Amino acid sequence: MVIDENILYSVGAEIRIYKPSEYLFTEGERPNYYYQIVTGEVKLNNYNEDGKEFIQNILSAGQSCGESVLFIDRPFPMNAEALTECSVIRLHKDAFLELLNETPKLYREISSFLSQRLYYKFIMMQNISSPNPAIRLRGLMDYLKSFHHDESPYSYTIPLTRQQMANHTGLCVETAIRTIKHMERENIVKIRDRKILY
DNA sequence: TCATTAAAGTTAT
DNA sequence: ATAACTTTAATGA
């Protein structure tokens, strides 16, 4: 968790429920709130000129979003869409910044969270710039698996659909599927009832 | 080689 | 039932 919920409530935060496919915020909007996910999953994405989706990240309980842009005067560069039903704590920008001023410890925690995001972005950017789809997908899987602490092969079930994996790596679904099949033949992954074990 | 299109089967809602 | 996802195959850059 990023910030203790009780602290957020004490400075005026409110809880909001979002239905699947509802937006927390959209690209181009002016950021007015700090968001922290209590339950559910939120997808950060963009759409390119042809309307093709690119998933930037998928966030789950305990993670925050929107904070990256609260410190600067810029509109949101992405959409935040609820994937499942979500309960999200929302705190107004001014109250959020005020809270950080009063509590240096929180400043550090937010910085740490932002650093993690930056780290993720860097890793993903590295492997997504590879022309080889296997490297892109493996980079994604390696990153996801790095949070599960069992390193043995096939111990981690990829929590994404192939569609989502493709949209994460800028590949088309068909290429993602073919590449994953190829990886299965090479014993890099196992597939058990459509789930990818890595 | 990969994206795109089309078509069909499968799963989830 | 209907939408979303998965898979295979053909074609073209």
Tab-separated table of C-alpha atoms (C1' of nucleotides) in Angstrom:
chain	number	residue	atom	x	y	z
A	1	MET	CA	0.000	0.000	0.000
A	2	VAL	CA	1.230	3.470	-0.761
A	3	ILE	CA	-0.489	5.645	1.834
A	4	ASP	CA	-2.443	4.477	4.875
A	5	GLU	CA	-6.146	4.705	4.092
A	6	ASN	CA	-7.075	6.249	7.438
A	7	ILE	CA	-4.620	9.074	6.854
A	8	LEU	CA	-6.172	9.732	3.448
A	9	TYR	CA	-9.686	9.778	4.915
A	10	SER	CA	-8.597	12.113	7.697
A	11	VAL	CA	-7.638	14.775	5.188
A	12	GLY	CA	-10.814	14.558	3.144
A	13	ALA	CA	-10.374	11.611	0.781
A	14	GLU	CA	-13.469	9.843	-0.494
A	15	ILE	CA	-14.061	6.303	-1.662
A	16	ARG	CA	-15.486	5.751	-5.102
A	17	ILE	CA	-16.722	2.642	-6.866
A	18	TYR	CA	-16.044	2.155	-10.566
A	19	LYS	CA	-17.743	-0.385	-12.782
A	20	PRO	CA	-15.689	-2.421	-15.268
A	21	SER	CA	-14.709	-0.303	-18.296
A	22	GLU	CA	-15.464	2.939	-16.442
A	23	TYR	CA	-12.729	5.565	-16.599
A	24	LEU	CA	-11.043	7.053	-13.537
A	25	PHE	CA	-9.605	9.679	-15.832
A	26	THR	CA	-8.844	10.085	-19.512
A	27	GLU	CA	-6.028	11.380	-21.658
A	28	GLY	CA	-5.914	15.158	-21.924
A	29	GLU	CA	-7.854	15.759	-18.719
A	30	ARG	CA	-6.453	18.076	-16.082
A	31	PRO	CA	-5.381	16.067	-13.054
A	32	ASN	CA	-7.238	17.072	-9.910
A	33	TYR	CA	-6.943	13.980	-7.757
A	34	TYR	CA	-4.619	11.437	-6.278
A	35	TYR	CA	-6.039	7.912	-6.724
A	36	GLN	CA	-5.286	4.842	-4.652
A	37	ILE	CA	-6.784	1.472	-5.519
A	38	VAL	CA	-8.381	-0.397	-2.610
A	39	THR	CA	-9.774	-3.346	-4.560
A	40	GLY	CA	-9.921	-4.318	-8.214
A	41	GLU	CA	-7.652	-3.686	-11.187
A	42	VAL	CA	-7.051	-0.584	-13.258
A	43	LYS	CA	-5.502	-0.423	-16.700
A	44	LEU	CA	-3.397	2.515	-17.877
A	45	ASN	CA	-3.464	2.803	-21.644
A	46	ASN	CA	-3.217	4.886	-24.798
A	47	TYR	CA	-4.714	4.608	-28.227
A	48	ASN	CA	-2.608	5.349	-31.294
A	49	GLU	CA	-3.797	7.074	-34.470
A	50	ASP	CA	-5.386	3.892	-35.856
A	51	GLY	CA	-7.181	3.295	-32.592
A	52	LYS	CA	-4.910	0.430	-31.598
A	53	GLU	CA	-4.557	0.091	-27.854
A	54	PHE	CA	-1.262	0.165	-26.035
A	55	ILE	CA	-1.368	-0.941	-22.404
A	56	GLN	CA	1.078	1.028	-20.287
A	57	ASN	CA	0.498	-0.857	-17.074
A	58	ILE	CA	-2.066	-2.790	-15.096
A	59	LEU	CA	-2.417	-1.777	-11.470
A	60	SER	CA	-3.995	-3.638	-8.601
A	61	ALA	CA	-4.939	-3.124	-4.961
A	62	GLY	CA	-2.605	-0.921	-2.964
A	63	GLN	CA	-1.183	0.917	-5.938
A	64	SER	CA	-1.803	4.517	-6.800
A	65	CYS	CA	-2.251	6.306	-10.075
A	66	GLY	CA	-2.361	9.867	-11.260
A	67	GLU	CA	0.351	10.908	-8.848
A	68	SER	CA	2.974	11.092	-11.588
A	69	VAL	CA	1.343	14.178	-12.979
A	70	LEU	CA	0.243	15.957	-9.781
A	71	PHE	CA	3.639	17.527	-9.340
A	72	ILE	CA	3.695	19.166	-12.744
A	73	ASP	CA	1.255	21.289	-14.684
A	74	ARG	CA	0.397	18.848	-17.446
A	75	PRO	CA	-2.696	16.983	-18.585
A	76	PHE	CA	-2.887	13.200	-18.167
A	77	PRO	CA	-0.897	11.436	-20.911
A	78	MET	CA	-3.003	8.268	-20.591
A	79	ASN	CA	-6.385	6.826	-19.681
A	80	ALA	CA	-7.113	4.909	-16.492
A	81	GLU	CA	-9.848	2.357	-17.031
A	82	ALA	CA	-11.334	-0.046	-14.492
A	83	LEU	CA	-10.824	-3.649	-15.607
A	84	THR	CA	-12.890	-5.124	-12.797
A	85	GLU	CA	-15.227	-3.472	-10.358
A	86	CYS	CA	-12.965	-1.202	-8.337
A	87	SER	CA	-13.075	0.724	-5.117
A	88	VAL	CA	-10.698	3.628	-5.259
A	89	ILE	CA	-9.793	6.301	-2.737
A	90	ARG	CA	-9.700	9.720	-4.314
A	91	LEU	CA	-8.026	12.717	-2.714
A	92	HIS	CA	-8.047	16.211	-4.127
A	93	LYS	CA	-4.713	17.410	-5.473
A	94	ASP	CA	-4.431	20.342	-3.056
A	95	ALA	CA	-5.137	18.183	-0.009
A	96	PHE	CA	-2.695	15.574	-1.316
A	97	LEU	CA	0.154	18.049	-1.762
A	98	GLU	CA	-0.649	19.611	1.596
A	99	LEU	CA	-0.537	16.172	3.213
A	100	LEU	CA	2.878	15.480	1.737
A	101	ASN	CA	4.178	18.810	3.001
A	102	GLU	CA	3.088	17.943	6.504
A	103	THR	CA	4.443	14.412	6.404
A	104	PRO	CA	7.957	13.959	5.009
A	105	LYS	CA	7.686	10.207	5.510
A	106	LEU	CA	4.896	10.098	2.954
A	107	TYR	CA	6.988	12.113	0.552
A	108	ARG	CA	9.588	9.389	0.692
A	109	GLU	CA	7.026	6.674	0.167
A	110	ILE	CA	5.557	8.421	-2.841
A	111	SER	CA	9.047	8.944	-4.233
A	112	SER	CA	9.767	5.287	-3.765
A	113	PHE	CA	6.585	4.374	-5.572
A	114	LEU	CA	7.377	6.747	-8.426
A	115	SER	CA	10.861	5.272	-8.673
A	116	GLN	CA	9.416	1.801	-9.029
A	117	ARG	CA	7.222	3.039	-11.845
A	118	LEU	CA	10.151	4.651	-13.547
A	119	TYR	CA	12.142	1.460	-13.202
A	120	TYR	CA	9.323	-0.546	-14.757
A	121	LYS	CA	9.049	1.947	-17.620
A	122	PHE	CA	12.765	1.696	-18.267
A	123	ILE	CA	12.791	-2.089	-18.312
A	124	MET	CA	9.741	-2.265	-20.545
A	125	MET	CA	11.083	0.346	-22.916
A	126	GLN	CA	14.301	-1.639	-23.299
A	127	ASN	CA	12.646	-4.856	-24.349
A	128	ILE	CA	9.838	-3.290	-26.346
A	129	SER	CA	12.413	-1.650	-28.563
A	130	SER	CA	13.623	-5.087	-29.599
A	131	PRO	CA	12.523	-6.159	-33.061
A	132	ASN	CA	12.249	-9.726	-31.799
A	133	PRO	CA	8.751	-10.518	-30.471
A	134	ALA	CA	10.061	-13.351	-28.304
A	135	ILE	CA	12.310	-10.906	-26.480
A	136	ARG	CA	9.475	-8.445	-25.976
A	137	LEU	CA	7.166	-11.068	-24.523
A	138	ARG	CA	9.882	-12.570	-22.406
A	139	GLY	CA	10.787	-9.166	-21.067
A	140	LEU	CA	7.197	-8.684	-20.007
A	141	MET	CA	6.996	-12.128	-18.419
A	142	ASP	CA	10.318	-11.696	-16.640
A	143	TYR	CA	9.128	-8.452	-15.173
A	144	LEU	CA	5.810	-9.889	-14.005
A	145	LYS	CA	7.468	-12.942	-12.542
A	146	SER	CA	10.041	-10.858	-10.668
A	147	PHE	CA	7.385	-10.059	-8.058
A	148	HIS	CA	6.617	-13.711	-7.412
A	149	HIS	CA	9.430	-15.082	-5.394
A	150	ASP	CA	9.511	-18.607	-6.706
A	151	GLU	CA	12.097	-18.589	-9.458
A	152	SER	CA	11.628	-22.170	-10.614
A	153	PRO	CA	10.371	-22.604	-14.160
A	154	TYR	CA	6.623	-22.833	-14.787
A	155	SER	CA	5.873	-21.744	-11.227
A	156	TYR	CA	4.310	-18.484	-12.314
A	157	THR	CA	0.980	-18.176	-14.108
A	158	ILE	CA	0.860	-15.121	-16.346
A	159	PRO	CA	-2.153	-13.135	-15.163
A	160	LEU	CA	-2.819	-11.626	-18.576
A	161	THR	CA	-4.783	-12.652	-21.626
A	162	ARG	CA	-2.833	-13.026	-24.861
A	163	GLN	CA	-4.668	-9.975	-26.067
A	164	GLN	CA	-3.364	-7.978	-23.123
A	165	MET	CA	0.159	-9.317	-23.573
A	166	ALA	CA	0.065	-8.235	-27.203
A	167	ASN	CA	-1.193	-4.783	-26.272
A	168	HIS	CA	1.509	-4.555	-23.631
A	169	THR	CA	4.285	-5.244	-26.104
A	170	GLY	CA	2.937	-3.553	-29.220
A	171	LEU	CA	2.477	-6.862	-31.050
A	172	CYS	CA	-0.655	-8.091	-32.743
A	173	VAL	CA	-2.443	-10.943	-30.948
A	174	GLU	CA	-1.690	-13.452	-33.648
A	175	THR	CA	2.022	-12.829	-33.433
A	176	ALA	CA	1.873	-13.035	-29.651
A	177	ILE	CA	0.081	-16.381	-29.878
A	178	ARG	CA	2.490	-17.816	-32.438
A	179	THR	CA	5.483	-16.669	-30.453
A	180	ILE	CA	4.097	-18.161	-27.251
A	181	LYS	CA	3.437	-21.445	-29.032
A	182	HIS	CA	7.013	-21.419	-30.248
A	183	MET	CA	8.223	-20.792	-26.714
A	184	GLU	CA	6.188	-23.775	-25.570
A	185	ARG	CA	7.951	-25.979	-28.132
A	186	GLU	CA	11.259	-24.758	-26.756
A	187	ASN	CA	10.160	-25.456	-23.183
A	188	ILE	CA	10.403	-21.833	-22.190
A	189	VAL	CA	6.775	-21.822	-21.116
A	190	LYS	CA	4.120	-24.426	-20.466
A	191	ILE	CA	0.480	-24.019	-21.349
A	192	ARG	CA	-2.144	-25.545	-19.112
A	193	ASP	CA	-5.762	-24.973	-20.126
A	194	ARG	CA	-4.876	-21.794	-21.951
A	195	LYS	CA	-2.970	-20.354	-19.025
A	196	ILE	CA	0.681	-19.576	-19.599
A	197	LEU	CA	3.057	-20.996	-17.001
A	198	TYR	CA	6.465	-19.375	-16.878
B	1	DT	C1'	9.507	-12.086	-40.541
B	2	DC	C1'	5.407	-9.642	-38.848
B	3	DA	C1'	0.830	-7.233	-39.594
B	4	DT	C1'	-3.516	-7.659	-41.391
B	5	DT	C1'	-7.745	-9.817	-42.687
B	6	DA	C1'	-10.949	-13.298	-42.427
B	7	DA	C1'	-13.128	-17.140	-40.428
B	8	DA	C1'	-14.221	-20.327	-36.906
B	9	DG	C1'	-14.015	-22.339	-32.350
B	10	DT	C1'	-14.042	-21.340	-27.221
B	11	DT	C1'	-14.857	-18.952	-22.917
B	12	DA	C1'	-16.962	-15.501	-20.107
B	13	DT	C1'	-20.823	-12.484	-19.017
C	1	DA	C1'	-27.227	-14.734	-26.459
C	2	DT	C1'	-23.598	-11.934	-27.049
C	3	DA	C1'	-19.221	-10.147	-26.548
C	4	DA	C1'	-14.453	-11.074	-25.789
C	5	DC	C1'	-10.742	-14.090	-26.437
C	6	DT	C1'	-8.010	-17.774	-28.941
C	7	DT	C1'	-6.459	-20.048	-32.868
C	8	DT	C1'	-5.347	-21.124	-37.816
C	9	DA	C1'	-4.581	-19.786	-42.459
C	10	DA	C1'	-3.831	-16.753	-46.497
C	11	DT	C1'	-1.785	-12.574	-48.245
C	12	DG	C1'	1.162	-8.669	-48.616
C	13	DA	C1'	4.984	-5.237	-46.980
